[in-house]
């Protein structure tokens, strides 16, 4: 009877050891997944920040292009006015009516 009881206790001790080993393994895996999840979260945050910066850069570039277009159009108008003034001056010097 003692051997049966001892055998039964040994069985429970072995099962307890197996359960604790599995629990430790699961805890390790869970910790590894948490670390991996944190790494993924950091990468997502980094990419979100990069996309935000890229979007802001695109807005700034678009604004700069519009400013350049405005400046170019103004310069083209100024050149046209200067051309007309020069043509009138040339016509006046040559004694013919301006265009």
CSV table of N, CA, C and O in Angstrom, one decimal:
chain,number,residue,atom,x,y,z
A,1,UNK,N,0.8,-1.2,0.0
A,1,UNK,CA,0.0,0.0,0.0
A,1,UNK,C,0.9,1.3,0.0
A,1,UNK,O,0.5,2.2,-0.7
A,2,UNK,N,1.9,1.2,0.8
A,2,UNK,CA,2.8,2.3,0.8
A,2,UNK,C,3.5,2.5,-0.6
A,2,UNK,O,3.7,3.7,-1.0
A,3,UNK,N,3.8,1.5,-1.2
A,3,UNK,CA,4.4,1.6,-2.6
A,3,UNK,C,3.4,2.2,-3.6
A,3,UNK,O,3.7,3.0,-4.4
A,4,UNK,N,2.1,1.8,-3.4
A,4,UNK,CA,1.1,2.4,-4.3
A,4,UNK,C,0.9,3.9,-4.0
A,4,UNK,O,0.8,4.7,-4.9
A,5,UNK,N,0.9,4.2,-2.7
A,5,UNK,CA,0.8,5.6,-2.3
A,5,UNK,C,2.0,6.4,-2.8
A,5,UNK,O,1.9,7.5,-3.4
A,6,UNK,N,3.2,5.8,-2.6
A,6,UNK,CA,4.4,6.5,-3.1
A,6,UNK,C,4.4,6.6,-4.6
A,6,UNK,O,4.8,7.7,-5.1
A,7,UNK,N,4.0,5.6,-5.2
A,7,UNK,CA,3.9,5.6,-6.7
A,7,UNK,C,2.9,6.7,-7.2
A,7,UNK,O,3.2,7.5,-8.1
A,8,UNK,N,1.8,6.8,-6.5
A,8,UNK,CA,0.8,7.8,-6.8
A,8,UNK,C,1.4,9.2,-6.6
A,8,UNK,O,1.2,10.1,-7.4
A,9,UNK,N,2.1,9.4,-5.4
A,9,UNK,CA,2.7,10.7,-5.1
A,9,UNK,C,3.7,11.1,-6.2
A,9,UNK,O,3.8,12.2,-6.6
A,10,UNK,N,4.5,10.1,-6.5
A,10,UNK,CA,5.6,10.3,-7.6
A,10,UNK,C,4.9,10.7,-8.9
A,10,UNK,O,5.4,11.6,-9.6
A,11,UNK,N,3.8,10.1,-9.2
A,11,UNK,CA,3.1,10.4,-10.4
A,11,UNK,C,2.6,11.9,-10.4
A,11,UNK,O,2.8,12.6,-11.4
A,12,UNK,N,2.1,12.3,-9.3
A,12,UNK,CA,1.6,13.7,-9.1
A,12,UNK,C,2.8,14.7,-9.2
A,12,UNK,O,2.7,15.8,-9.8
A,13,UNK,N,3.9,14.3,-8.6
A,13,UNK,CA,5.1,15.2,-8.6
A,13,UNK,C,5.6,15.3,-10.0
A,13,UNK,O,5.9,16.4,-10.4
A,14,UNK,N,5.6,14.2,-10.8
A,14,UNK,CA,6.0,14.3,-12.2
A,14,UNK,C,5.1,15.1,-13.0
A,14,UNK,O,5.5,15.9,-13.8
A,15,UNK,N,3.8,14.9,-12.8
A,15,UNK,CA,2.8,15.7,-13.5
A,15,UNK,C,2.9,17.2,-13.2
A,15,UNK,O,2.8,18.1,-14.0
A,16,UNK,N,3.2,17.5,-11.9
A,16,UNK,CA,3.4,18.9,-11.5
A,16,UNK,C,4.6,19.5,-12.1
A,16,UNK,O,4.6,20.6,-12.6
A,17,UNK,N,5.7,18.7,-12.2
A,17,UNK,CA,6.9,19.2,-12.8
A,17,UNK,C,6.7,19.4,-14.3
A,17,UNK,O,7.1,20.5,-14.8
A,18,UNK,N,6.0,18.5,-15.0
A,18,UNK,CA,5.6,18.7,-16.4
A,18,UNK,C,4.8,20.0,-16.6
A,18,UNK,O,5.0,20.7,-17.5
A,19,UNK,N,3.8,20.2,-15.7
A,19,UNK,CA,2.9,21.3,-15.8
A,19,UNK,C,3.7,22.6,-15.7
A,19,UNK,O,3.5,23.6,-16.4
A,20,UNK,N,4.6,22.6,-14.7
A,20,UNK,CA,5.4,23.8,-14.4
A,20,UNK,C,6.3,24.1,-15.6
A,20,UNK,O,6.6,25.2,-16.0
A,21,UNK,N,6.9,23.0,-16.2
A,21,UNK,CA,7.8,23.2,-17.4
A,21,UNK,C,7.0,23.7,-18.5
A,21,UNK,O,7.5,24.6,-19.2
A,22,UNK,N,5.8,23.2,-18.8
A,22,UNK,CA,4.9,23.8,-19.8
A,22,UNK,C,4.6,25.2,-19.6
A,22,UNK,O,4.6,26.1,-20.5
A,23,UNK,N,4.3,25.5,-18.3
A,23,UNK,CA,3.9,26.9,-18.0
A,23,UNK,C,5.1,27.8,-18.2
A,23,UNK,O,4.9,28.9,-18.8
A,24,UNK,N,6.3,27.4,-17.9
A,24,UNK,CA,7.5,28.2,-18.1
A,24,UNK,C,7.7,28.4,-19.6
A,24,UNK,O,8.0,29.5,-20.0
A,25,UNK,N,7.5,27.3,-20.3
A,25,UNK,CA,7.7,27.4,-21.8
A,25,UNK,C,6.6,28.4,-22.4
A,25,UNK,O,7.0,29.3,-23.2
A,26,UNK,N,5.4,28.3,-21.9
A,26,UNK,CA,4.4,29.2,-22.4
A,26,UNK,C,4.7,30.7,-22.0
A,26,UNK,O,4.5,31.6,-22.8
A,27,UNK,N,5.2,30.9,-20.8
A,27,UNK,CA,5.5,32.2,-20.3
A,27,UNK,C,6.7,32.8,-21.2
A,27,UNK,O,6.7,34.0,-21.5
A,28,UNK,N,7.6,32.0,-21.5
A,28,UNK,CA,8.7,32.4,-22.4
A,28,UNK,C,8.2,32.8,-23.8
A,28,UNK,O,8.6,33.9,-24.3
A,29,UNK,N,7.4,32.0,-24.3
A,29,UNK,CA,6.8,32.3,-25.6
A,29,UNK,C,6.0,33.6,-25.6
A,29,UNK,O,6.0,34.4,-26.5
A,30,UNK,N,5.2,33.7,-24.5
A,30,UNK,CA,4.4,34.9,-24.4
A,30,UNK,C,5.2,36.1,-24.3
A,30,UNK,O,5.0,37.2,-24.9
A,31,UNK,N,6.3,36.0,-23.5
A,31,UNK,CA,7.2,37.2,-23.3
A,31,UNK,C,7.9,37.5,-24.7
A,31,UNK,O,8.0,38.7,-25.1
A,32,UNK,N,8.3,36.5,-25.4
A,32,UNK,CA,8.9,36.7,-26.8
A,32,UNK,C,7.9,37.4,-27.7
A,32,UNK,O,8.2,38.3,-28.5
A,33,UNK,N,6.6,37.0,-27.6
A,33,UNK,CA,5.6,37.6,-28.5
A,33,UNK,C,5.3,39.1,-28.1
A,33,UNK,O,5.1,40.0,-28.9
A,34,UNK,N,5.4,39.3,-26.8
A,34,UNK,CA,5.2,40.7,-26.3
A,34,UNK,C,6.4,41.6,-26.8
A,34,UNK,O,6.1,42.7,-27.2
A,35,UNK,N,7.6,41.1,-26.7
A,35,UNK,CA,8.7,41.8,-27.2
A,35,UNK,C,8.6,42.1,-28.7
A,35,UNK,O,8.8,43.2,-29.2
A,36,UNK,N,8.2,41.1,-29.4
A,36,UNK,CA,8.0,41.2,-30.9
A,36,UNK,C,6.9,42.2,-31.1
A,36,UNK,O,7.0,43.0,-32.0
A,37,UNK,N,5.8,42.2,-30.4
A,37,UNK,CA,4.7,43.1,-30.5
A,37,UNK,C,5.2,44.5,-30.3
A,37,UNK,O,4.8,45.5,-31.0
A,38,UNK,N,6.0,44.7,-29.2
A,38,UNK,CA,6.5,46.1,-29.0
A,38,UNK,C,7.4,46.6,-30.1
A,38,UNK,O,7.3,47.7,-30.4
A,39,UNK,N,8.2,45.7,-30.7
A,39,UNK,CA,9.0,46.0,-31.8
A,39,UNK,C,8.2,46.4,-33.0
A,39,UNK,O,8.5,47.4,-33.6
A,40,UNK,N,7.1,45.7,-33.2
A,40,UNK,CA,6.2,46.0,-34.4
A,40,UNK,C,5.6,47.4,-34.1
A,40,UNK,O,5.4,48.2,-35.0
A,41,UNK,N,5.1,47.6,-32.9
A,41,UNK,CA,4.5,48.9,-32.5
A,41,UNK,C,5.5,50.1,-32.8
A,41,UNK,O,5.1,51.1,-33.3
A,42,UNK,N,6.8,49.9,-32.4
A,42,UNK,CA,7.8,50.9,-32.6
A,42,UNK,C,8.0,51.2,-34.1
A,42,UNK,O,8.1,52.3,-34.6
A,43,UNK,N,8.0,50.1,-34.9
A,43,UNK,CA,8.1,50.2,-36.3
A,43,UNK,C,6.9,51.0,-36.9
A,43,UNK,O,7.1,51.8,-37.8
A,44,UNK,N,5.8,50.6,-36.5
A,44,UNK,CA,4.5,51.3,-37.0
A,44,UNK,C,4.6,52.8,-36.6
A,44,UNK,O,4.3,53.6,-37.5
A,45,UNK,N,5.0,53.1,-35.4
A,45,UNK,CA,5.1,54.5,-35.0
A,45,UNK,C,6.1,55.2,-35.9
A,45,UNK,O,5.9,56.4,-36.3
A,46,UNK,N,7.3,54.6,-36.1
A,46,UNK,CA,8.3,55.2,-37.0
A,46,UNK,C,7.8,55.4,-38.4
A,46,UNK,O,8.0,56.5,-38.9
A,47,UNK,N,7.1,54.4,-38.9
A,47,UNK,CA,6.6,54.6,-40.3
A,47,UNK,C,5.5,55.7,-40.3
A,47,UNK,O,5.4,56.4,-41.3
A,48,UNK,N,4.7,55.7,-39.3
A,48,UNK,CA,3.6,56.8,-39.2
A,48,UNK,C,4.3,58.2,-39.2
A,48,UNK,O,3.8,59.1,-40.0
A,49,UNK,N,5.3,58.3,-38.4
A,49,UNK,CA,6.1,59.6,-38.4
A,49,UNK,C,6.7,59.9,-39.8
A,49,UNK,O,6.6,61.0,-40.2
A,50,UNK,N,7.3,58.9,-40.4
A,50,UNK,CA,7.9,59.1,-41.7
A,50,UNK,C,6.9,59.5,-42.8
A,50,UNK,O,7.1,60.4,-43.6
A,51,UNK,N,5.7,58.9,-42.7
A,51,UNK,CA,4.6,59.2,-43.7
A,51,UNK,C,4.2,60.7,-43.4
A,51,UNK,O,4.0,61.4,-44.4
A,52,UNK,N,4.0,61.0,-42.2
A,52,UNK,CA,3.6,62.4,-41.8
A,52,UNK,C,4.6,63.4,-42.4
A,52,UNK,O,4.2,64.4,-43.0
A,53,UNK,N,5.9,63.1,-42.2
A,53,UNK,CA,7.0,64.0,-42.6
A,53,UNK,C,6.9,64.1,-44.2
A,53,UNK,O,7.1,65.2,-44.8
A,54,UNK,N,6.7,62.9,-44.8
A,54,UNK,CA,6.7,62.9,-46.3
A,54,UNK,C,5.5,63.7,-46.8
A,54,UNK,O,5.6,64.5,-47.8
A,55,UNK,N,4.4,63.6,-46.1
A,55,UNK,CA,3.2,64.3,-46.6
A,55,UNK,C,3.4,65.8,-46.4
A,55,UNK,O,3.0,66.6,-47.3
A,56,UNK,N,4.0,66.2,-45.3
A,56,UNK,CA,4.3,67.6,-45.1
A,56,UNK,C,5.3,68.2,-46.1
A,56,UNK,O,5.1,69.3,-46.6
A,57,UNK,N,6.3,67.3,-46.4
A,57,UNK,CA,7.2,67.7,-47.5
A,57,UNK,C,6.5,67.9,-48.8
A,57,UNK,O,6.9,68.9,-49.5
A,58,UNK,N,5.6,67.0,-49.1
A,58,UNK,CA,4.9,67.2,-50.4
A,58,UNK,C,4.1,68.5,-50.4
A,58,UNK,O,4.0,69.1,-51.4
A,59,UNK,N,3.4,68.8,-49.3
A,59,UNK,CA,2.7,70.1,-49.2
A,59,UNK,C,3.6,71.2,-49.4
A,59,UNK,O,3.3,72.2,-50.1
A,60,UNK,N,4.8,71.2,-48.7
A,60,UNK,CA,5.8,72.3,-48.9
A,60,UNK,C,6.3,72.4,-50.3
A,60,UNK,O,6.5,73.5,-50.8
A,61,UNK,N,6.5,71.3,-51.0
A,61,UNK,CA,7.0,71.3,-52.3
A,61,UNK,C,6.0,71.9,-53.3
A,61,UNK,O,6.3,72.7,-54.1
A,62,UNK,N,4.7,71.5,-53.1
A,62,UNK,CA,3.6,72.0,-53.9
A,62,UNK,C,3.5,73.5,-53.7
A,62,UNK,O,3.3,74.2,-54.7
A,63,UNK,N,3.6,73.9,-52.5
A,63,UNK,CA,3.6,75.4,-52.2
A,63,UNK,C,4.7,76.1,-52.9
A,63,UNK,O,4.5,77.2,-53.5
A,64,UNK,N,5.9,75.5,-52.8
A,64,UNK,CA,7.1,76.1,-53.5
A,64,UNK,C,6.9,76.2,-55.0
A,64,UNK,O,7.3,77.2,-55.6
A,65,UNK,N,6.4,75.2,-55.6
A,65,UNK,CA,6.1,75.1,-57.0
A,65,UNK,C,5.1,76.2,-57.4
A,65,UNK,O,5.3,76.9,-58.4
A,66,UNK,N,4.1,76.4,-56.6
A,66,UNK,CA,3.1,77.4,-56.9
A,66,UNK,C,3.8,78.8,-56.8
A,66,UNK,O,3.5,79.7,-57.7
A,67,UNK,N,4.6,79.0,-55.8
A,67,UNK,CA,5.3,80.3,-55.7
A,67,UNK,C,6.2,80.5,-56.9
A,67,UNK,O,6.3,81.6,-57.4
A,68,UNK,N,6.9,79.5,-57.3
A,68,UNK,CA,7.8,79.6,-58.5
A,68,UNK,C,6.9,79.9,-59.8
A,68,UNK,O,7.4,80.8,-60.6
A,69,UNK,N,5.8,79.3,-59.9
A,69,UNK,CA,4.9,79.6,-61.1
A,69,UNK,C,4.5,81.0,-61.0
A,69,UNK,O,4.5,81.7,-62.1
A,70,UNK,N,4.1,81.5,-59.9
A,70,UNK,CA,3.6,82.9,-59.7
A,70,UNK,C,4.8,83.8,-60.1
A,70,UNK,O,4.6,84.8,-60.8
A,71,UNK,N,5.9,83.6,-59.6
A,71,UNK,CA,7.1,84.4,-59.9
A,71,UNK,C,7.5,84.4,-61.3
A,71,UNK,O,7.8,85.4,-61.9
A,72,UNK,N,7.4,83.2,-61.9
A,72,UNK,CA,7.7,83.1,-63.4
A,72,UNK,C,6.7,83.8,-64.2
A,72,UNK,O,7.0,84.6,-65.1
A,73,UNK,N,5.4,83.7,-63.9
A,73,UNK,CA,4.3,84.5,-64.6
A,73,UNK,C,4.5,86.0,-64.5
A,73,UNK,O,4.4,86.7,-65.5
A,74,UNK,N,4.9,86.4,-63.3
A,74,UNK,CA,5.1,87.9,-63.1
A,74,UNK,C,6.3,88.3,-63.9
A,74,UNK,O,6.3,89.4,-64.5
A,75,UNK,N,7.4,87.5,-63.9
A,75,UNK,CA,8.6,87.8,-64.6
A,75,UNK,C,8.3,87.9,-66.1
A,75,UNK,O,8.7,88.8,-66.8
A,76,UNK,N,7.5,86.9,-66.6
A,76,UNK,CA,7.1,86.9,-68.0
A,76,UNK,C,6.3,88.2,-68.4
A,76,UNK,O,6.5,88.8,-69.5
A,77,UNK,N,5.4,88.6,-67.5
A,77,UNK,CA,4.6,89.8,-67.7
A,77,UNK,C,5.6,91.0,-67.8
A,77,UNK,O,5.4,91.9,-68.6
A,78,UNK,N,6.5,91.1,-66.8
A,78,UNK,CA,7.4,92.2,-66.7
A,78,UNK,C,8.3,92.2,-68.0
A,78,UNK,O,8.5,93.3,-68.6
A,79,UNK,N,8.7,91.1,-68.5
A,79,UNK,CA,9.5,91.0,-69.7
A,79,UNK,C,8.7,91.5,-70.9
A,79,UNK,O,9.2,92.3,-71.8
A,80,UNK,N,7.4,91.2,-71.0
A,80,UNK,CA,6.6,91.6,-72.0
A,80,UNK,C,6.5,93.2,-72.0
A,80,UNK,O,6.5,93.8,-73.1
A,81,UNK,N,6.3,93.7,-70.8
A,81,UNK,CA,6.2,95.2,-70.7
A,81,UNK,C,7.5,95.8,-71.1
A,81,UNK,O,7.4,96.8,-71.9
A,82,UNK,N,8.6,95.3,-70.7
A,82,UNK,CA,9.9,95.9,-71.1
A,82,UNK,C,10.1,95.8,-72.6
A,82,UNK,O,10.5,96.8,-73.2
A,83,UNK,N,9.7,94.7,-73.2
A,83,UNK,CA,9.8,94.5,-74.6
A,83,UNK,C,8.9,95.6,-75.4
A,83,UNK,O,9.4,96.2,-76.3
A,84,UNK,N,7.7,95.8,-74.9
A,84,UNK,CA,6.9,96.8,-75.5
A,84,UNK,C,7.4,98.2,-75.3
A,84,UNK,O,7.4,99.0,-76.3
A,85,UNK,N,8.0,98.5,-74.2
A,85,UNK,CA,8.6,99.8,-73.9
A,85,UNK,C,9.8,100.0,-74.9
A,85,UNK,O,10.0,101.1,-75.5
A,86,UNK,N,10.6,99.0,-75.0
A,86,UNK,CA,11.8,99.0,-75.9
A,86,UNK,C,11.4,99.2,-77.4
A,86,UNK,O,12.0,100.0,-78.1
A,87,UNK,N,10.3,98.5,-77.8
A,87,UNK,CA,9.8,98.6,-79.1
A,87,UNK,C,9.3,100.1,-79.4
A,87,UNK,O,9.6,100.7,-80.5
A,88,UNK,N,8.6,100.7,-78.4
A,88,UNK,CA,8.2,102.0,-78.6
A,88,UNK,C,9.3,103.0,-78.6
A,88,UNK,O,9.3,104.0,-79.4
A,89,UNK,N,10.3,102.8,-77.8
A,89,UNK,CA,11.5,103.7,-77.8
A,89,UNK,C,12.2,103.6,-79.1
A,89,UNK,O,12.6,104.6,-79.7
A,90,UNK,N,12.4,102.4,-79.6
A,90,UNK,CA,13.0,102.2,-80.9
A,90,UNK,C,12.3,102.8,-82.1
A,90,UNK,O,12.8,103.5,-82.9
A,91,UNK,N,10.9,102.7,-82.0
A,91,UNK,CA,10.1,103.3,-83.0
A,91,UNK,C,10.2,104.8,-83.0
A,91,UNK,O,10.2,105.5,-84.0
A,92,UNK,N,10.2,105.3,-81.7
A,92,UNK,CA,10.3,106.8,-81.6
A,92,UNK,C,11.7,107.3,-82.1
A,92,UNK,O,11.7,108.4,-82.8
A,93,UNK,N,12.7,106.5,-81.9
A,93,UNK,CA,14.0,106.9,-82.4
A,93,UNK,C,14.1,106.9,-83.9
A,93,UNK,O,14.8,107.7,-84.6
A,94,UNK,N,13.4,106.0,-84.5
A,94,UNK,CA,13.4,105.8,-86.0
A,94,UNK,C,12.3,106.6,-86.6
A,94,UNK,O,12.2,106.6,-87.9
A,95,UNK,N,11.5,107.3,-85.9
A,95,UNK,CA,10.5,108.2,-86.4
A,95,UNK,C,9.3,107.5,-87.0
A,95,UNK,O,8.6,108.0,-87.8
A,96,UNK,N,9.0,106.3,-86.6
A,96,UNK,CA,7.8,105.6,-87.1
A,96,UNK,C,6.8,105.5,-85.9
A,96,UNK,O,7.2,105.5,-84.7
A,97,UNK,N,5.5,105.2,-86.2
A,97,UNK,CA,4.5,105.1,-85.1
A,97,UNK,C,4.7,103.8,-84.4
A,97,UNK,O,5.1,102.8,-85.0
A,98,UNK,N,4.5,103.8,-83.1
A,98,UNK,CA,4.6,102.6,-82.3
A,98,UNK,C,3.6,101.5,-82.6
A,98,UNK,O,2.5,101.9,-83.0
A,99,UNK,N,3.9,100.3,-82.4
A,99,UNK,CA,2.9,99.2,-82.6
A,99,UNK,C,1.9,99.1,-81.6
A,99,UNK,O,2.0,99.1,-80.4
